[in-house]
Amino acid sequence: MNKQAAISRRDFFARVGQGAALAATGGLVWSYLLGQQAQATPYAIRPPGALAEAGFNASCIKCGQCVDACPYDTLKLATADSGIPIGTPYFIPRETPCYMCEDIPCVPVCPTGALDHALDDIDDSRMGLAVIDIENCLSWQGLRCEICFRECPLQGRAISIEHHPRRISKHAMFVPLVHSDACTGCGICEKACPTQKAAIRVLQADLVQGEIGDHYRLGWTIDSPITQDFKAAPDSAAGSAAATGLDYLNEGAP
Amino acid sequence: MTSPGKPLKTGPNGRPVRPFVMPASLGGKLYVWHLLLMRRAVQLGVLLLFVGTVRWGWELAGRPVLTGNLSSSELFGLVPLADPFATLQIMMTGHLPLQELLLGAVIILVFYALLGGRSWCSWVCPINMVTDLSAWLRRRLNISDMFHLSRNIRYTVLALALVLSVLTGVAAFEWISPISMLHRELIYGIGLGWTAVLGIFLFDLFILRNGWCGHLCPLGAFYALLGRLAQVRVGFDAPSCTHCGECARLCPEPQVLNLKEAAAAGMIASGECSNCGRCISVCPEDTLQFRLRYLIEPPNHSETTEPRQRRAA
């Protein structure tokens, strides 16, 4: 190995190292920028049919065709200063909610499938979940407001009114309750709420919804496995014993 | 430019070297500028079609003219169009886009493969107007580069965009692209995207000549690779060239004007040529003209290809 070759090899490795270092530092800064933007996503209320955030972020090409298709100008594309990943579609319910068009014009124009074309009933969309701040909700103060309930496109299903009867020195209350199994997150309630800052707000369900978990079994719910076990029980030996016990306790009852 | 006492400088073809002289008449000027004016008309026209459709509801025979933006759009509510590089990044994240997007990307790929790869950069991309302004001011103010950067770095950025799309699960360049930011915000409402554009303007003006389009932009790199297949090219008629160098003074990618290679190929073959036509406008000998690659025969055509054909047969 002569000296000339050794130097040029060293030179070669140094150049490879420089190139790799440039790519690595550039890549790290770049991926930091991407990460910063992706962190903002939980605060975006997406159009109907949007895939879950990771899938949506991966597939949205930021073309704005859903924005063009929206007849109410509800949807916007995020600008660099909106605090939402740049270029992705979102809406601010307090300004303009989703009016839940039956033909869902924003979804079929999506070229990438970031808005799922399988969505054929707007009632099945899950843009977010309405959450009530009961400290500021007029109905919870005992006033007969119930505007959110009356404005809700899925009245009685997504928002119902629960009657809390009058008690001594306490006003009767008719309070709105949101049901996550029906609420689409359209935000019409948030738009309609008469308080200075909306006391009912749409957020991504992940941000506000808890989860009971498998380790709690609600024995009194009809579809709980435990209840079903008990119902199946009368056929077994243990079951008939339980049945006998019941009969015994009920003896003499009309 | 030559003083009367000295003999005229002559090019390798024996003809005198004449500098480019801007015609005094308006008609002459317009002729020199005609490709530039056409490029601005196409750039602004495309932008106007998008804005008109979104903001003012332009329709033709009841169909929206051009919905969406340069990332993905639909022509007359019928023909899907899509940025092939953005589509590729989305596919790298592991999401398979709908066929509509793939079809749109193929249509655009074929279009630019025919019209010359980086024709996109010079004729459609809105950033081009910004960087052209930088380059023009830079020539007037005679500002020198702050440092040297390899023009091949764009291919590293291109590779990085694809790798990061895999690693981060988002289309890496689309999420920071100043091109899309400018275009989107012009169509859908202004935000702070102009700051990124200002950054490019200042970078190109004071730091590095043709810094963004000629060194860094991965989309340009993508189209440069596609441009190797390009059918519309700047043809080079070697016998008429006096090596005056006017073309290279204006060219935003001067490395593509390798006259030896151009003479051998009969055209500017490099994919990095963006078909902007500045060289065509200033060439005093009309050596450079738009040509179809299909119609260009290399000057030593028979000598170079025949033996190879015989061997293959």
PDB file of C-alpha atoms in Angstrom, chain B residues 28-210:
ATOM      1  CA  GLY B  28     -37.083  43.369 -30.267  1.00  0.00           C
ATOM      2  CA  LYS B  29     -37.127  43.360 -26.485  1.00  0.00           C
ATOM      3  CA  LEU B  30     -40.451  41.525 -26.442  1.00  0.00           C
ATOM      4  CA  TYR B  31     -38.996  38.953 -28.799  1.00  0.00           C
ATOM      5  CA  VAL B  32     -36.050  38.395 -26.449  1.00  0.00           C
ATOM      6  CA  TRP B  33     -38.435  38.157 -23.532  1.00  0.00           C
ATOM      7  CA  HIS B  34     -41.072  36.038 -25.225  1.00  0.00           C
ATOM      8  CA  LEU B  35     -40.162  32.801 -23.432  1.00  0.00           C
ATOM      9  CA  LEU B  36     -39.927  34.619 -20.103  1.00  0.00           C
ATOM     10  CA  LEU B  37     -43.330  36.205 -20.685  1.00  0.00           C
ATOM     11  CA  MET B  38     -44.779  32.859 -21.673  1.00  0.00           C
ATOM     12  CA  ARG B  39     -43.404  31.273 -18.503  1.00  0.00           C
ATOM     13  CA  ARG B  40     -44.936  33.984 -16.341  1.00  0.00           C
ATOM     14  CA  ALA B  41     -48.228  33.597 -18.188  1.00  0.00           C
ATOM     15  CA  VAL B  42     -48.271  29.838 -17.561  1.00  0.00           C
ATOM     16  CA  GLN B  43     -47.221  30.202 -13.905  1.00  0.00           C
ATOM     17  CA  LEU B  44     -49.812  32.867 -13.178  1.00  0.00           C
ATOM     18  CA  GLY B  45     -52.411  31.176 -15.382  1.00  0.00           C
ATOM     19  CA  VAL B  46     -52.214  27.894 -13.479  1.00  0.00           C
ATOM     20  CA  LEU B  47     -52.422  29.775 -10.200  1.00  0.00           C
ATOM     21  CA  LEU B  48     -55.379  31.783 -11.487  1.00  0.00           C
ATOM     22  CA  LEU B  49     -57.251  28.638 -12.558  1.00  0.00           C
ATOM     23  CA  PHE B  50     -56.926  27.253  -9.017  1.00  0.00           C
ATOM     24  CA  VAL B  51     -57.878  30.527  -7.324  1.00  0.00           C
ATOM     25  CA  GLY B  52     -60.733  31.147  -9.750  1.00  0.00           C
ATOM     26  CA  THR B  53     -62.205  27.700  -9.167  1.00  0.00           C
ATOM     27  CA  VAL B  54     -61.941  27.837  -5.383  1.00  0.00           C
ATOM     28  CA  ARG B  55     -62.689  31.485  -4.692  1.00  0.00           C
ATOM     29  CA  TRP B  56     -64.977  32.482  -7.555  1.00  0.00           C
ATOM     30  CA  GLY B  57     -66.468  29.119  -8.516  1.00  0.00           C
ATOM     31  CA  TRP B  58     -65.236  29.059 -12.113  1.00  0.00           C
ATOM     32  CA  GLU B  59     -66.989  26.381 -14.119  1.00  0.00           C
ATOM     33  CA  LEU B  60     -66.942  25.144 -17.676  1.00  0.00           C
ATOM     34  CA  ALA B  61     -70.077  23.374 -18.909  1.00  0.00           C
ATOM     35  CA  GLY B  62     -71.208  23.028 -15.309  1.00  0.00           C
ATOM     36  CA  ARG B  63     -67.977  21.422 -14.148  1.00  0.00           C
ATOM     37  CA  PRO B  64     -65.462  23.051 -11.812  1.00  0.00           C
ATOM     38  CA  VAL B  65     -62.370  23.986 -13.822  1.00  0.00           C
ATOM     39  CA  LEU B  66     -59.493  23.020 -11.536  1.00  0.00           C
ATOM     40  CA  THR B  67     -60.115  22.067  -7.906  1.00  0.00           C
ATOM     41  CA  GLY B  68     -57.421  21.388  -5.340  1.00  0.00           C
ATOM     42  CA  ASN B  69     -53.865  22.636  -5.623  1.00  0.00           C
ATOM     43  CA  LEU B  70     -50.545  21.564  -7.093  1.00  0.00           C
ATOM     44  CA  SER B  71     -50.263  18.661  -4.616  1.00  0.00           C
ATOM     45  CA  SER B  72     -53.349  17.044  -6.068  1.00  0.00           C
ATOM     46  CA  SER B  73     -56.180  18.384  -8.162  1.00  0.00           C
ATOM     47  CA  GLU B  74     -59.000  17.501 -10.467  1.00  0.00           C
ATOM     48  CA  LEU B  75     -59.446  18.976 -13.939  1.00  0.00           C
ATOM     49  CA  PHE B  76     -63.095  19.564 -14.924  1.00  0.00           C
ATOM     50  CA  GLY B  77     -64.148  17.299 -12.051  1.00  0.00           C
ATOM     51  CA  LEU B  78     -62.942  14.419 -14.178  1.00  0.00           C
ATOM     52  CA  VAL B  79     -59.199  14.071 -14.681  1.00  0.00           C
ATOM     53  CA  PRO B  80     -57.227  13.437 -11.479  1.00  0.00           C
ATOM     54  CA  LEU B  81     -53.793  15.040 -11.261  1.00  0.00           C
ATOM     55  CA  ALA B  82     -51.275  14.502  -8.476  1.00  0.00           C
ATOM     56  CA  ASP B  83     -47.757  15.480  -7.527  1.00  0.00           C
ATOM     57  CA  PRO B  84     -45.847  12.218  -8.098  1.00  0.00           C
ATOM     58  CA  PHE B  85     -43.207  13.060  -5.485  1.00  0.00           C
ATOM     59  CA  ALA B  86     -45.866  13.740  -2.824  1.00  0.00           C
ATOM     60  CA  THR B  87     -47.615  10.510  -3.827  1.00  0.00           C
ATOM     61  CA  LEU B  88     -44.338   8.614  -3.495  1.00  0.00           C
ATOM     62  CA  GLN B  89     -43.762  10.062  -0.022  1.00  0.00           C
ATOM     63  CA  ILE B  90     -47.259   9.044   1.053  1.00  0.00           C
ATOM     64  CA  MET B  91     -46.599   5.531  -0.199  1.00  0.00           C
ATOM     65  CA  MET B  92     -43.340   5.491   1.782  1.00  0.00           C
ATOM     66  CA  THR B  93     -45.310   6.114   4.981  1.00  0.00           C
ATOM     67  CA  GLY B  94     -46.990   2.766   4.372  1.00  0.00           C
ATOM     68  CA  HIS B  95     -50.351   4.181   3.305  1.00  0.00           C
ATOM     69  CA  LEU B  96     -51.529   2.968  -0.077  1.00  0.00           C
ATOM     70  CA  PRO B  97     -53.429   5.875  -1.648  1.00  0.00           C
ATOM     71  CA  LEU B  98     -56.583   5.377  -3.680  1.00  0.00           C
ATOM     72  CA  GLN B  99     -56.240   4.531  -7.356  1.00  0.00           C
ATOM     73  CA  GLU B 100     -57.429   8.018  -8.213  1.00  0.00           C
ATOM     74  CA  LEU B 101     -54.270   9.540  -6.724  1.00  0.00           C
ATOM     75  CA  LEU B 102     -52.013   6.941  -8.328  1.00  0.00           C
ATOM     76  CA  LEU B 103     -53.597   7.601 -11.709  1.00  0.00           C
ATOM     77  CA  GLY B 104     -53.157  11.339 -11.202  1.00  0.00           C
ATOM     78  CA  ALA B 105     -49.492  10.846 -10.345  1.00  0.00           C
ATOM     79  CA  VAL B 106     -48.935   8.703 -13.447  1.00  0.00           C
ATOM     80  CA  ILE B 107     -50.585  11.318 -15.660  1.00  0.00           C
ATOM     81  CA  ILE B 108     -48.268  14.019 -14.288  1.00  0.00           C
ATOM     82  CA  LEU B 109     -45.232  11.721 -14.574  1.00  0.00           C
ATOM     83  CA  VAL B 110     -45.949  11.066 -18.241  1.00  0.00           C
ATOM     84  CA  PHE B 111     -46.684  14.754 -18.863  1.00  0.00           C
ATOM     85  CA  TYR B 112     -43.344  15.933 -17.499  1.00  0.00           C
ATOM     86  CA  ALA B 113     -41.436  13.014 -18.966  1.00  0.00           C
ATOM     87  CA  LEU B 114     -42.617  14.312 -22.329  1.00  0.00           C
ATOM     88  CA  LEU B 115     -42.295  18.013 -21.604  1.00  0.00           C
ATOM     89  CA  GLY B 116     -38.949  17.842 -19.914  1.00  0.00           C
ATOM     90  CA  GLY B 117     -38.865  16.981 -16.206  1.00  0.00           C
ATOM     91  CA  ARG B 118     -37.883  20.229 -14.617  1.00  0.00           C
ATOM     92  CA  SER B 119     -40.138  22.168 -16.985  1.00  0.00           C
ATOM     93  CA  TRP B 120     -42.284  21.985 -13.871  1.00  0.00           C
ATOM     94  CA  CYS B 121     -39.737  24.168 -12.059  1.00  0.00           C
ATOM     95  CA  SER B 122     -39.502  26.906 -14.663  1.00  0.00           C
ATOM     96  CA  TRP B 123     -43.006  26.907 -16.033  1.00  0.00           C
ATOM     97  CA  VAL B 124     -45.365  26.006 -13.190  1.00  0.00           C
ATOM     98  CA  CYS B 125     -43.766  26.151  -9.726  1.00  0.00           C
ATOM     99  CA  PRO B 126     -44.797  29.408  -7.981  1.00  0.00           C
ATOM    100  CA  ILE B 127     -41.482  29.605  -6.100  1.00  0.00           C
ATOM    101  CA  ASN B 128     -39.756  30.125  -9.437  1.00  0.00           C
ATOM    102  CA  MET B 129     -41.028  33.697  -9.573  1.00  0.00           C
ATOM    103  CA  VAL B 130     -39.497  34.357  -6.149  1.00  0.00           C
ATOM    104  CA  THR B 131     -36.126  32.803  -6.923  1.00  0.00           C
ATOM    105  CA  ASP B 132     -36.004  34.442 -10.363  1.00  0.00           C
ATOM    106  CA  LEU B 133     -36.477  37.777  -8.629  1.00  0.00           C
ATOM    107  CA  SER B 134     -33.627  36.918  -6.246  1.00  0.00           C
ATOM    108  CA  ALA B 135     -31.385  35.938  -9.140  1.00  0.00           C
ATOM    109  CA  TRP B 136     -32.224  39.110 -11.066  1.00  0.00           C
ATOM    110  CA  LEU B 137     -31.542  41.359  -8.060  1.00  0.00           C
ATOM    111  CA  ARG B 138     -28.376  39.435  -7.354  1.00  0.00           C
ATOM    112  CA  ARG B 139     -27.068  40.066 -10.854  1.00  0.00           C
ATOM    113  CA  ARG B 140     -27.869  43.764 -10.556  1.00  0.00           C
ATOM    114  CA  LEU B 141     -26.338  44.133  -7.099  1.00  0.00           C
ATOM    115  CA  ASN B 142     -23.420  41.852  -7.995  1.00  0.00           C
ATOM    116  CA  ILE B 143     -23.531  39.848  -4.771  1.00  0.00           C
ATOM    117  CA  SER B 144     -21.114  36.955  -4.432  1.00  0.00           C
ATOM    118  CA  ASP B 145     -21.846  33.609  -2.778  1.00  0.00           C
ATOM    119  CA  MET B 146     -21.184  33.216   0.949  1.00  0.00           C
ATOM    120  CA  PHE B 147     -20.058  29.630   0.506  1.00  0.00           C
ATOM    121  CA  HIS B 148     -19.922  26.827  -1.982  1.00  0.00           C
ATOM    122  CA  LEU B 149     -22.420  24.012  -1.861  1.00  0.00           C
ATOM    123  CA  SER B 150     -22.555  21.026  -4.172  1.00  0.00           C
ATOM    124  CA  ARG B 151     -25.533  21.099  -6.492  1.00  0.00           C
ATOM    125  CA  ASN B 152     -25.841  17.358  -5.936  1.00  0.00           C
ATOM    126  CA  ILE B 153     -26.926  17.931  -2.355  1.00  0.00           C
ATOM    127  CA  ARG B 154     -30.513  18.058  -3.640  1.00  0.00           C
ATOM    128  CA  TYR B 155     -30.349  14.330  -4.372  1.00  0.00           C
ATOM    129  CA  THR B 156     -29.365  13.735  -0.741  1.00  0.00           C
ATOM    130  CA  VAL B 157     -32.338  15.857   0.338  1.00  0.00           C
ATOM    131  CA  LEU B 158     -34.527  13.798  -2.003  1.00  0.00           C
ATOM    132  CA  ALA B 159     -33.313  10.524  -0.487  1.00  0.00           C
ATOM    133  CA  LEU B 160     -33.696  11.979   2.997  1.00  0.00           C
ATOM    134  CA  ALA B 161     -37.301  12.974   2.257  1.00  0.00           C
ATOM    135  CA  LEU B 162     -38.129   9.381   1.372  1.00  0.00           C
ATOM    136  CA  VAL B 163     -36.233   7.871   4.323  1.00  0.00           C
ATOM    137  CA  LEU B 164     -37.823  10.297   6.781  1.00  0.00           C
ATOM    138  CA  SER B 165     -41.261   9.523   5.346  1.00  0.00           C
ATOM    139  CA  VAL B 166     -40.669   5.900   6.286  1.00  0.00           C
ATOM    140  CA  LEU B 167     -39.268   6.728   9.729  1.00  0.00           C
ATOM    141  CA  THR B 168     -41.709   9.434  10.836  1.00  0.00           C
ATOM    142  CA  GLY B 169     -44.857   8.142   9.135  1.00  0.00           C
ATOM    143  CA  VAL B 170     -45.652  11.476   7.479  1.00  0.00           C
ATOM    144  CA  ALA B 171     -44.823  12.727   3.979  1.00  0.00           C
ATOM    145  CA  ALA B 172     -41.615  14.424   5.101  1.00  0.00           C
ATOM    146  CA  PHE B 173     -41.171  17.073   2.411  1.00  0.00           C
ATOM    147  CA  GLU B 174     -44.873  17.821   2.060  1.00  0.00           C
ATOM    148  CA  TRP B 175     -44.962  18.740   5.735  1.00  0.00           C
ATOM    149  CA  ILE B 176     -42.337  21.457   5.392  1.00  0.00           C
ATOM    150  CA  SER B 177     -42.421  22.297   1.693  1.00  0.00           C
ATOM    151  CA  PRO B 178     -42.303  26.066   1.105  1.00  0.00           C
ATOM    152  CA  ILE B 179     -43.595  25.421  -2.425  1.00  0.00           C
ATOM    153  CA  SER B 180     -46.830  23.887  -1.179  1.00  0.00           C
ATOM    154  CA  MET B 181     -47.058  26.464   1.601  1.00  0.00           C
ATOM    155  CA  LEU B 182     -46.911  29.363  -0.837  1.00  0.00           C
ATOM    156  CA  HIS B 183     -49.271  27.798  -3.307  1.00  0.00           C
ATOM    157  CA  ARG B 184     -51.789  26.632  -0.691  1.00  0.00           C
ATOM    158  CA  GLU B 185     -51.884  29.937   1.082  1.00  0.00           C
ATOM    159  CA  LEU B 186     -52.334  31.861  -2.165  1.00  0.00           C
ATOM    160  CA  ILE B 187     -55.365  29.713  -2.926  1.00  0.00           C
ATOM    161  CA  TYR B 188     -56.858  28.970   0.477  1.00  0.00           C
ATOM    162  CA  GLY B 189     -55.917  31.971   2.579  1.00  0.00           C
ATOM    163  CA  ILE B 190     -52.769  33.633   3.783  1.00  0.00           C
ATOM    164  CA  GLY B 191     -51.030  32.516   6.956  1.00  0.00           C
ATOM    165  CA  LEU B 192     -47.399  32.655   7.944  1.00  0.00           C
ATOM    166  CA  GLY B 193     -46.299  30.556   4.974  1.00  0.00           C
ATOM    167  CA  TRP B 194     -44.864  33.682   3.357  1.00  0.00           C
ATOM    168  CA  THR B 195     -42.098  33.683   5.978  1.00  0.00           C
ATOM    169  CA  ALA B 196     -40.738  30.459   4.485  1.00  0.00           C
ATOM    170  CA  VAL B 197     -40.894  32.087   1.069  1.00  0.00           C
ATOM    171  CA  LEU B 198     -39.125  35.170   2.389  1.00  0.00           C
ATOM    172  CA  GLY B 199     -36.458  32.838   3.781  1.00  0.00           C
ATOM    173  CA  ILE B 200     -35.886  31.357   0.341  1.00  0.00           C
ATOM    174  CA  PHE B 201     -35.790  34.820  -1.227  1.00  0.00           C
ATOM    175  CA  LEU B 202     -33.145  36.062   1.193  1.00  0.00           C
ATOM    176  CA  PHE B 203     -31.166  32.817   0.992  1.00  0.00           C
ATOM    177  CA  ASP B 204     -31.054  33.024  -2.788  1.00  0.00           C
ATOM    178  CA  LEU B 205     -30.349  36.750  -2.814  1.00  0.00           C
ATOM    179  CA  PHE B 206     -27.620  37.107  -0.200  1.00  0.00           C
ATOM    180  CA  ILE B 207     -26.306  33.667   0.706  1.00  0.00           C
ATOM    181  CA  LEU B 208     -26.155  31.344  -2.271  1.00  0.00           C
ATOM    182  CA  ARG B 209     -26.994  32.009  -5.904  1.00  0.00           C
ATOM    183  CA  ASN B 210     -29.803  29.717  -7.060  1.00  0.00           C
TER     184      ASN B 210
END
